[in-house]
Amino acid sequence: GAGVSQSPRYKVAKRGQDVALRCDPISGHVSLFWYQQALGQGPEFLTYFQNEAQLDKSGLPSDRFFAERPEGSVSTLKIQRTQQEDSAVYLCAITISGTSGSAKGNEQFFGPGTRLTVL
Amino acid sequence: AQSVTQPDIHITVSEGASLELRCNYSYGATPYLFWYVQSPGQGLQLLLKYFSGDTLVQGIKGFEAEFKRSQSSFNLRKPSVHWSDAAEYFCAVGARREYGNKLVFGAGTILRVKS
């Protein structure tokens, strides 16, 4: 995706393990989103950051999910005590810098995603 | 709350044939509308978007979509499909907000192209 890298690309975890997924946008992107895409489904919103502030976490499915973006750039999505139902592709998206408040600021550009498999 | 319906899970078309993928949305006002394409193992690529103005929007790779307010639809079209168009297509809607505009996606339509 334009200006967004994610790592690892693939992660296999045993049930109960903690995992950390990283999103690394090209600097200057103000808004950052996390989505979860289960097999055969469309992406579903998890959480949203504007700079370092987490302004919306209404989509996080449980308190095992935690996201942070301490310096307003790189973001980490952490899942504690993983369960099989957490298996999905986790997508990070950003909006174009400097366009917040305009229609163009609503275009989201996605990273390649991290495929998490919980055994 | 916003929602998106893509009625067709799979569509198969012959190479060179025309294509229309359906998308219906539910939203209390005129939303922002998007079509994304996802190839296997890849992230989502933005094909086109509707914000305002002309209801027929052009996108990349020869795709276009038409916003029809009366039908709450935003169908994607292409006059002549190429084998490389085989992928999964997602329609998405977003509220008209200043920021923090999370997208709501449909379940996707898988396009198969036969030669």
mmCIF file of N, CA and C in Angstrom, chain A residues 5-118:
data_model
loop_
_atom_site.group_PDB
_atom_site.id
_atom_site.type_symbol
_atom_site.label_atom_id
_atom_site.label_comp_id
_atom_site.label_asym_id
_atom_site.label_seq_id
_atom_site.Cartn_x
_atom_site.Cartn_y
_atom_site.Cartn_z
ATOM 1 N N SER A 5 3.871 0.263 5.715
ATOM 2 C CA SER A 5 4.403 -1.095 5.795
ATOM 3 C C SER A 5 3.912 -1.732 7.086
ATOM 4 N N GLN A 6 3.774 -3.028 7.057
ATOM 5 C CA GLN A 6 3.314 -3.758 8.233
ATOM 6 C C GLN A 6 4.226 -4.955 8.458
ATOM 7 N N SER A 7 4.440 -5.262 9.732
ATOM 8 C CA SER A 7 5.267 -6.414 10.065
ATOM 9 C C SER A 7 4.781 -7.053 11.350
ATOM 10 N N PRO A 8 4.946 -8.368 11.461
ATOM 11 C CA PRO A 8 5.364 -9.262 10.380
ATOM 12 C C PRO A 8 4.257 -9.420 9.348
ATOM 13 N N ARG A 9 4.557 -9.975 8.216
ATOM 14 C CA ARG A 9 3.508 -10.225 7.236
ATOM 15 C C ARG A 9 2.680 -11.436 7.633
ATOM 16 N N TYR A 10 3.316 -12.395 8.280
ATOM 17 C CA TYR A 10 2.628 -13.600 8.740
ATOM 18 C C TYR A 10 3.056 -13.879 10.175
ATOM 19 N N LYS A 11 2.072 -14.306 10.973
ATOM 20 C CA LYS A 11 2.371 -14.633 12.356
ATOM 21 C C LYS A 11 1.540 -15.839 12.744
ATOM 22 N N VAL A 12 2.209 -16.851 13.268
ATOM 23 C CA VAL A 12 1.506 -18.011 13.809
ATOM 24 C C VAL A 12 1.726 -18.008 15.311
ATOM 25 N N ALA A 13 0.639 -18.079 16.053
ATOM 26 C CA ALA A 13 0.724 -18.058 17.504
ATOM 27 C C ALA A 13 -0.039 -19.238 18.079
ATOM 28 N N LYS A 14 0.444 -19.720 19.200
ATOM 29 C CA LYS A 14 -0.305 -20.738 19.923
ATOM 30 C C LYS A 14 -1.348 -20.040 20.775
ATOM 31 N N ARG A 15 -2.475 -20.695 20.933
ATOM 32 C CA ARG A 15 -3.541 -20.110 21.738
ATOM 33 C C ARG A 15 -3.007 -19.747 23.116
ATOM 34 N N GLY A 16 -3.291 -18.522 23.517
ATOM 35 C CA GLY A 16 -2.835 -18.047 24.810
ATOM 36 C C GLY A 16 -1.599 -17.158 24.745
ATOM 37 N N GLN A 17 -0.926 -17.174 23.611
ATOM 38 C CA GLN A 17 0.253 -16.321 23.451
ATOM 39 C C GLN A 17 -0.152 -14.872 23.234
ATOM 40 N N ASP A 18 0.737 -13.952 23.566
ATOM 41 C CA ASP A 18 0.553 -12.544 23.229
ATOM 42 C C ASP A 18 1.262 -12.262 21.906
ATOM 43 N N VAL A 19 0.665 -11.383 21.101
ATOM 44 C CA VAL A 19 1.294 -10.998 19.839
ATOM 45 C C VAL A 19 1.285 -9.481 19.712
ATOM 46 N N ALA A 20 2.232 -8.972 18.933
ATOM 47 C CA ALA A 20 2.313 -7.532 18.660
ATOM 48 C C ALA A 20 2.486 -7.343 17.164
ATOM 49 N N LEU A 21 1.611 -6.569 16.577
ATOM 50 C CA LEU A 21 1.619 -6.313 15.143
ATOM 51 C C LEU A 21 1.963 -4.841 14.922
ATOM 52 N N ARG A 22 2.820 -4.610 13.955
ATOM 53 C CA ARG A 22 3.357 -3.269 13.782
ATOM 54 C C ARG A 22 2.883 -2.642 12.484
ATOM 55 N N CYS A 23 2.593 -1.361 12.542
ATOM 56 C CA CYS A 23 2.241 -0.573 11.362
ATOM 57 C C CYS A 23 3.193 0.609 11.301
ATOM 58 N N ASP A 24 3.841 0.774 10.157
ATOM 59 C CA ASP A 24 4.875 1.797 10.030
ATOM 60 C C ASP A 24 4.539 2.699 8.840
ATOM 61 N N PRO A 25 3.865 3.816 9.076
ATOM 62 C CA PRO A 25 3.531 4.694 7.957
ATOM 63 C C PRO A 25 4.684 5.612 7.616
ATOM 64 N N ILE A 26 4.751 6.033 6.371
ATOM 65 C CA ILE A 26 5.688 7.077 5.979
ATOM 66 C C ILE A 26 5.348 8.316 6.811
ATOM 67 N N SER A 27 6.361 9.004 7.278
ATOM 68 C CA SER A 27 6.138 10.079 8.237
ATOM 69 C C SER A 27 5.212 11.151 7.683
ATOM 70 N N GLY A 28 4.437 11.730 8.546
ATOM 71 C CA GLY A 28 3.555 12.825 8.184
ATOM 72 C C GLY A 28 2.112 12.447 8.042
ATOM 73 N N HIS A 29 1.788 11.177 8.208
ATOM 74 C CA HIS A 29 0.389 10.783 8.101
ATOM 75 C C HIS A 29 -0.277 10.938 9.463
ATOM 76 N N VAL A 30 -1.234 11.782 9.513
ATOM 77 C CA VAL A 30 -1.840 12.126 10.789
ATOM 78 C C VAL A 30 -2.747 11.033 11.297
ATOM 79 N N SER A 31 -3.612 10.544 10.433
ATOM 80 C CA SER A 31 -4.643 9.601 10.851
ATOM 81 C C SER A 31 -4.231 8.176 10.524
ATOM 82 N N LEU A 32 -4.472 7.299 11.478
ATOM 83 C CA LEU A 32 -4.115 5.886 11.305
ATOM 84 C C LEU A 32 -5.255 5.027 11.826
ATOM 85 N N PHE A 33 -5.593 4.022 11.061
ATOM 86 C CA PHE A 33 -6.703 3.125 11.385
ATOM 87 C C PHE A 33 -6.208 1.686 11.424
ATOM 88 N N TRP A 34 -6.821 0.885 12.266
ATOM 89 C CA TRP A 34 -6.631 -0.576 12.252
ATOM 90 C C TRP A 34 -7.971 -1.236 11.913
ATOM 91 N N TYR A 35 -7.875 -2.250 11.057
ATOM 92 C CA TYR A 35 -9.041 -3.053 10.688
ATOM 93 C C TYR A 35 -8.703 -4.530 10.853
ATOM 94 N N GLN A 36 -9.729 -5.324 11.093
ATOM 95 C CA GLN A 36 -9.586 -6.772 11.173
ATOM 96 C C GLN A 36 -10.390 -7.388 10.028
ATOM 97 N N GLN A 37 -9.763 -8.278 9.264
ATOM 98 C CA GLN A 37 -10.454 -8.908 8.155
ATOM 99 C C GLN A 37 -10.433 -10.424 8.357
ATOM 100 N N ALA A 38 -11.553 -10.957 8.767
ATOM 101 C CA ALA A 38 -11.684 -12.402 8.920
ATOM 102 C C ALA A 38 -11.810 -13.050 7.543
ATOM 103 N N LEU A 39 -11.533 -14.317 7.488
ATOM 104 C CA LEU A 39 -11.571 -15.044 6.219
ATOM 105 C C LEU A 39 -12.947 -14.941 5.575
ATOM 106 N N GLY A 40 -12.965 -14.505 4.322
ATOM 107 C CA GLY A 40 -14.222 -14.416 3.594
ATOM 108 C C GLY A 40 -15.073 -13.224 3.938
ATOM 109 N N GLN A 41 -14.527 -12.290 4.687
ATOM 110 C CA GLN A 41 -15.284 -11.106 5.102
ATOM 111 C C GLN A 41 -14.595 -9.830 4.642
ATOM 112 N N GLY A 42 -15.334 -8.743 4.730
ATOM 113 C CA GLY A 42 -14.720 -7.450 4.512
ATOM 114 C C GLY A 42 -14.026 -6.981 5.778
ATOM 115 N N PRO A 43 -13.133 -6.013 5.656
ATOM 116 C CA PRO A 43 -12.467 -5.474 6.841
ATOM 117 C C PRO A 43 -13.459 -4.837 7.805
ATOM 118 N N GLU A 44 -13.176 -4.966 9.087
ATOM 119 C CA GLU A 44 -13.998 -4.328 10.114
ATOM 120 C C GLU A 44 -13.113 -3.419 10.959
ATOM 121 N N PHE A 45 -13.633 -2.242 11.224
ATOM 122 C CA PHE A 45 -12.900 -1.222 11.972
ATOM 123 C C PHE A 45 -12.596 -1.690 13.391
ATOM 124 N N LEU A 46 -11.365 -1.415 13.815
ATOM 125 C CA LEU A 46 -10.975 -1.700 15.191
ATOM 126 C C LEU A 46 -10.773 -0.412 15.984
ATOM 127 N N THR A 47 -9.856 0.455 15.476
ATOM 128 C CA THR A 47 -9.512 1.629 16.248
ATOM 129 C C THR A 47 -8.898 2.683 15.347
ATOM 130 N N TYR A 48 -8.855 3.929 15.863
ATOM 131 C CA TYR A 48 -8.403 5.072 15.077
ATOM 132 C C TYR A 48 -7.534 5.992 15.928
ATOM 133 N N PHE A 49 -6.437 6.468 15.331
ATOM 134 C CA PHE A 49 -5.551 7.441 15.967
ATOM 135 C C PHE A 49 -5.483 8.711 15.123
ATOM 136 N N GLN A 50 -5.468 9.820 15.815
ATOM 137 C CA GLN A 50 -5.081 11.068 15.175
ATOM 138 C C GLN A 50 -3.818 11.524 15.894
ATOM 139 N N ASN A 51 -2.721 11.493 15.175
ATOM 140 C CA ASN A 51 -1.401 11.643 15.808
ATOM 141 C C ASN A 51 -1.268 10.563 16.887
ATOM 142 N N GLU A 52 -0.923 10.946 18.107
ATOM 143 C CA GLU A 52 -0.723 9.928 19.136
ATOM 144 C C GLU A 52 -1.998 9.633 19.913
ATOM 145 N N ALA A 53 -3.040 10.385 19.660
ATOM 146 C CA ALA A 53 -4.269 10.229 20.433
ATOM 147 C C ALA A 53 -5.177 9.161 19.819
ATOM 148 N N GLN A 54 -5.580 8.228 20.644
ATOM 149 C CA GLN A 54 -6.521 7.194 20.209
ATOM 150 C C GLN A 54 -7.927 7.728 20.428
ATOM 151 N N LEU A 55 -8.561 8.152 19.347
ATOM 152 C CA LEU A 55 -9.830 8.850 19.456
ATOM 153 C C LEU A 55 -11.038 7.934 19.354
ATOM 154 N N ASP A 56 -10.841 6.746 18.853
ATOM 155 C CA ASP A 56 -11.979 5.830 18.709
ATOM 156 C C ASP A 56 -11.452 4.411 18.820
ATOM 157 N N LYS A 57 -11.899 3.705 19.838
ATOM 158 C CA LYS A 57 -11.522 2.294 19.961
ATOM 159 C C LYS A 57 -12.768 1.426 20.088
ATOM 160 N N SER A 58 -13.832 1.919 19.515
ATOM 161 C CA SER A 58 -15.117 1.239 19.651
ATOM 162 C C SER A 58 -15.162 -0.123 18.969
ATOM 163 N N GLY A 59 -14.254 -0.376 18.027
ATOM 164 C CA GLY A 59 -14.276 -1.640 17.304
ATOM 165 C C GLY A 59 -13.435 -2.734 17.918
ATOM 166 N N LEU A 60 -12.679 -2.431 18.935
ATOM 167 C CA LEU A 60 -11.847 -3.473 19.562
ATOM 168 C C LEU A 60 -12.769 -4.517 20.171
ATOM 169 N N PRO A 61 -12.590 -5.781 19.809
ATOM 170 C CA PRO A 61 -13.585 -6.799 20.195
ATOM 171 C C PRO A 61 -13.563 -7.188 21.661
ATOM 172 N N SER A 62 -12.436 -6.987 22.322
ATOM 173 C CA SER A 62 -12.380 -7.327 23.746
ATOM 174 C C SER A 62 -11.231 -6.573 24.390
ATOM 175 N N ASP A 63 -11.147 -6.676 25.699
ATOM 176 C CA ASP A 63 -10.055 -5.985 26.397
ATOM 177 C C ASP A 63 -8.724 -6.698 26.207
ATOM 178 N N ARG A 64 -8.708 -7.773 25.444
ATOM 179 C CA ARG A 64 -7.431 -8.401 25.114
ATOM 180 C C ARG A 64 -6.710 -7.644 23.998
ATOM 181 N N PHE A 65 -7.450 -6.785 23.330
ATOM 182 C CA PHE A 65 -6.900 -6.007 22.217
ATOM 183 C C PHE A 65 -6.515 -4.621 22.720
ATOM 184 N N PHE A 66 -5.309 -4.217 22.342
ATOM 185 C CA PHE A 66 -4.786 -2.934 22.789
ATOM 186 C C PHE A 66 -3.949 -2.339 21.673
ATOM 187 N N ALA A 67 -4.133 -1.058 21.398
ATOM 188 C CA ALA A 67 -3.344 -0.402 20.356
ATOM 189 C C ALA A 67 -2.703 0.851 20.915
ATOM 190 N N GLU A 68 -1.548 1.175 20.381
ATOM 191 C CA GLU A 68 -0.864 2.387 20.820
ATOM 192 C C GLU A 68 -0.126 3.020 19.658
ATOM 193 N N ARG A 69 0.153 4.296 19.816
ATOM 194 C CA ARG A 69 0.901 5.059 18.810
ATOM 195 C C ARG A 69 1.596 6.203 19.563
ATOM 196 N N PRO A 70 2.565 5.871 20.382
ATOM 197 C CA PRO A 70 3.094 6.817 21.377
ATOM 198 C C PRO A 70 3.722 8.079 20.810
ATOM 199 N N GLU A 71 4.311 8.012 19.634
ATOM 200 C CA GLU A 71 4.956 9.198 19.085
ATOM 201 C C GLU A 71 4.242 9.711 17.838
ATOM 202 N N GLY A 72 3.053 9.199 17.611
ATOM 203 C CA GLY A 72 2.268 9.691 16.489
ATOM 204 C C GLY A 72 2.729 9.206 15.133
ATOM 205 N N SER A 73 3.555 8.161 15.125
ATOM 206 C CA SER A 73 4.002 7.603 13.848
ATOM 207 C C SER A 73 3.715 6.110 13.820
ATOM 208 N N VAL A 74 4.670 5.303 14.246
ATOM 209 C CA VAL A 74 4.495 3.852 14.269
ATOM 210 C C VAL A 74 3.390 3.492 15.252
ATOM 211 N N SER A 75 2.592 2.511 14.852
ATOM 212 C CA SER A 75 1.531 2.025 15.740
ATOM 213 C C SER A 75 1.698 0.525 15.948
ATOM 214 N N THR A 76 1.337 0.073 17.133
ATOM 215 C CA THR A 76 1.386 -1.352 17.455
ATOM 216 C C THR A 76 0.016 -1.806 17.935
ATOM 217 N N LEU A 77 -0.436 -2.885 17.373
ATOM 218 C CA LEU A 77 -1.666 -3.534 17.836
ATOM 219 C C LEU A 77 -1.245 -4.785 18.603
ATOM 220 N N LYS A 78 -1.646 -4.841 19.859
ATOM 221 C CA LYS A 78 -1.267 -5.968 20.697
ATOM 222 C C LYS A 78 -2.503 -6.799 21.035
ATOM 223 N N ILE A 79 -2.350 -8.080 20.936
ATOM 224 C CA ILE A 79 -3.430 -8.993 21.322
ATOM 225 C C ILE A 79 -2.886 -9.910 22.398
ATOM 226 N N GLN A 80 -3.533 -9.873 23.534
ATOM 227 C CA GLN A 80 -3.102 -10.704 24.653
ATOM 228 C C GLN A 80 -3.911 -12.000 24.685
ATOM 229 N N ARG A 81 -3.260 -13.048 25.129
ATOM 230 C CA ARG A 81 -3.937 -14.344 25.316
ATOM 231 C C ARG A 81 -4.751 -14.698 24.080
ATOM 232 N N THR A 82 -4.082 -14.796 22.955
ATOM 233 C CA THR A 82 -4.778 -14.993 21.689
ATOM 234 C C THR A 82 -5.689 -16.211 21.723
ATOM 235 N N GLN A 83 -6.797 -16.081 20.992
ATOM 236 C CA GLN A 83 -7.776 -17.136 20.833
ATOM 237 C C GLN A 83 -7.899 -17.461 19.338
ATOM 238 N N GLN A 84 -8.453 -18.624 19.039
ATOM 239 C CA GLN A 84 -8.576 -19.022 17.643
ATOM 240 C C GLN A 84 -9.416 -18.035 16.844
ATOM 241 N N GLU A 85 -10.398 -17.442 17.472
ATOM 242 C CA GLU A 85 -11.248 -16.487 16.746
ATOM 243 C C GLU A 85 -10.514 -15.191 16.406
ATOM 244 N N ASP A 86 -9.302 -15.009 16.922
ATOM 245 C CA ASP A 86 -8.511 -13.834 16.566
ATOM 246 C C ASP A 86 -7.804 -14.025 15.227
ATOM 247 N N SER A 87 -7.829 -15.231 14.696
ATOM 248 C CA SER A 87 -7.190 -15.487 13.402
ATOM 249 C C SER A 87 -7.851 -14.627 12.339
ATOM 250 N N ALA A 88 -7.042 -13.823 11.667
ATOM 251 C CA ALA A 88 -7.554 -12.871 10.685
ATOM 252 C C ALA A 88 -6.365 -12.155 10.059
ATOM 253 N N VAL A 89 -6.663 -11.322 9.080
ATOM 254 C CA VAL A 89 -5.675 -10.383 8.564
ATOM 255 C C VAL A 89 -5.927 -9.043 9.227
ATOM 256 N N TYR A 90 -4.882 -8.457 9.759
ATOM 257 C CA TYR A 90 -4.995 -7.163 10.423
ATOM 258 C C TYR A 90 -4.393 -6.107 9.498
ATOM 259 N N LEU A 91 -5.216 -5.160 9.138
ATOM 260 C CA LEU A 91 -4.854 -4.137 8.161
ATOM 261 C C LEU A 91 -4.697 -2.789 8.844
ATOM 262 N N CYS A 92 -3.678 -2.087 8.441
ATOM 263 C CA CYS A 92 -3.450 -0.725 8.890
ATOM 264 C C CYS A 92 -3.716 0.207 7.711
ATOM 265 N N ALA A 93 -4.322 1.340 7.977
ATOM 266 C CA ALA A 93 -4.615 2.309 6.923
ATOM 267 C C ALA A 93 -4.288 3.711 7.408
ATOM 268 N N ILE A 94 -3.905 4.566 6.461
ATOM 269 C CA ILE A 94 -3.594 5.946 6.794
ATOM 270 C C ILE A 94 -4.324 6.871 5.837
ATOM 271 N N THR A 95 -4.481 8.093 6.263
ATOM 272 C CA THR A 95 -5.009 9.110 5.362
ATOM 273 C C THR A 95 -3.893 10.066 5.011
ATOM 274 N N ILE A 96 -4.105 10.802 3.936
ATOM 275 C CA ILE A 96 -3.057 11.664 3.407
ATOM 276 C C ILE A 96 -2.797 12.813 4.368
ATOM 277 N N SER A 97 -1.520 13.071 4.581
ATOM 278 C CA SER A 97 -1.146 14.130 5.495
ATOM 279 C C SER A 97 -1.650 15.478 5.019
ATOM 280 N N GLY A 98 -2.071 16.270 5.963
ATOM 281 C CA GLY A 98 -2.417 17.659 5.665
ATOM 282 C C GLY A 98 -3.773 17.857 5.071
ATOM 283 N N THR A 99 -4.567 16.789 5.026
ATOM 284 C CA THR A 99 -5.863 16.942 4.385
ATOM 285 C C THR A 99 -7.009 16.675 5.350
ATOM 286 N N SER A 100 -6.695 16.612 6.629
ATOM 287 C CA SER A 100 -7.748 16.380 7.595
ATOM 288 C C SER A 100 -8.777 17.486 7.486
ATOM 289 N N GLY A 101 -10.030 17.109 7.467
ATOM 290 C CA GLY A 101 -11.085 18.097 7.346
ATOM 291 C C GLY A 101 -11.567 18.262 5.930
ATOM 292 N N SER A 102 -10.879 17.722 4.971
ATOM 293 C CA SER A 102 -11.339 17.790 3.596
ATOM 294 C C SER A 102 -11.815 16.413 3.162
ATOM 295 N N ALA A 103 -12.532 16.396 2.047
ATOM 296 C CA ALA A 103 -13.007 15.112 1.549
ATOM 297 C C ALA A 103 -11.831 14.184 1.274
ATOM 298 N N LYS A 104 -10.769 14.747 0.721
ATOM 299 C CA LYS A 104 -9.629 13.910 0.369
ATOM 300 C C LYS A 104 -9.009 13.280 1.614
ATOM 301 N N GLY A 105 -9.201 13.935 2.760
ATOM 302 C CA GLY A 105 -8.691 13.373 4.000
ATOM 303 C C GLY A 105 -9.410 12.128 4.421
ATOM 304 N N ASN A 106 -10.467 11.790 3.706
ATOM 305 C CA ASN A 106 -11.179 10.573 4.006
ATOM 306 C C ASN A 106 -10.765 9.409 3.130
ATOM 307 N N GLU A 107 -9.828 9.595 2.229
ATOM 308 C CA GLU A 107 -9.302 8.480 1.465
ATOM 309 C C GLU A 107 -8.342 7.715 2.346
ATOM 310 N N GLN A 108 -8.538 6.437 2.460
ATOM 311 C CA GLN A 108 -7.644 5.631 3.280
ATOM 312 C C GLN A 108 -6.810 4.726 2.394
ATOM 313 N N PHE A 109 -5.528 4.672 2.710
ATOM 314 C CA PHE A 109 -4.585 3.854 1.966
ATOM 315 C C PHE A 109 -4.084 2.754 2.896
ATOM 316 N N PHE A 110 -4.152 1.543 2.409
ATOM 317 C CA PHE A 110 -3.925 0.382 3.248
ATOM 318 C C PHE A 110 -2.540 -0.218 3.075
ATOM 319 N N GLY A 111 -2.027 -0.753 4.169
ATOM 320 C CA GLY A 111 -0.834 -1.564 4.122
ATOM 321 C C GLY A 111 -1.161 -2.971 3.658
ATOM 322 N N PRO A 112 -0.141 -3.821 3.514
ATOM 323 C CA PRO A 112 -0.351 -5.177 3.008
ATOM 324 C C PRO A 112 -1.009 -6.119 4.010
ATOM 325 N N GLY A 113 -1.001 -5.723 5.281
ATOM 326 C CA GLY A 113 -1.650 -6.549 6.295
ATOM 327 C C GLY A 113 -0.717 -7.558 6.937
ATOM 328 N N THR A 114 -1.133 -8.006 8.112
ATOM 329 C CA THR A 114 -0.480 -9.122 8.820
ATOM 330 C C THR A 114 -1.498 -10.235 8.961
ATOM 331 N N ARG A 115 -1.144 -11.393 8.447
ATOM 332 C CA ARG A 115 -2.045 -12.549 8.594
ATOM 333 C C ARG A 115 -1.690 -13.283 9.881
ATOM 334 N N LEU A 116 -2.605 -13.262 10.829
ATOM 335 C CA LEU A 116 -2.398 -13.926 12.114
ATOM 336 C C LEU A 116 -3.179 -15.238 12.115
ATOM 337 N N THR A 117 -2.468 -16.303 12.443
ATOM 338 C CA THR A 117 -3.106 -17.618 12.599
ATOM 339 C C THR A 117 -2.862 -18.085 14.021
ATOM 340 N N VAL A 118 -3.935 -18.357 14.717
ATOM 341 C CA VAL A 118 -3.830 -18.833 16.106
ATOM 342 C C VAL A 118 -4.200 -20.304 16.134
#
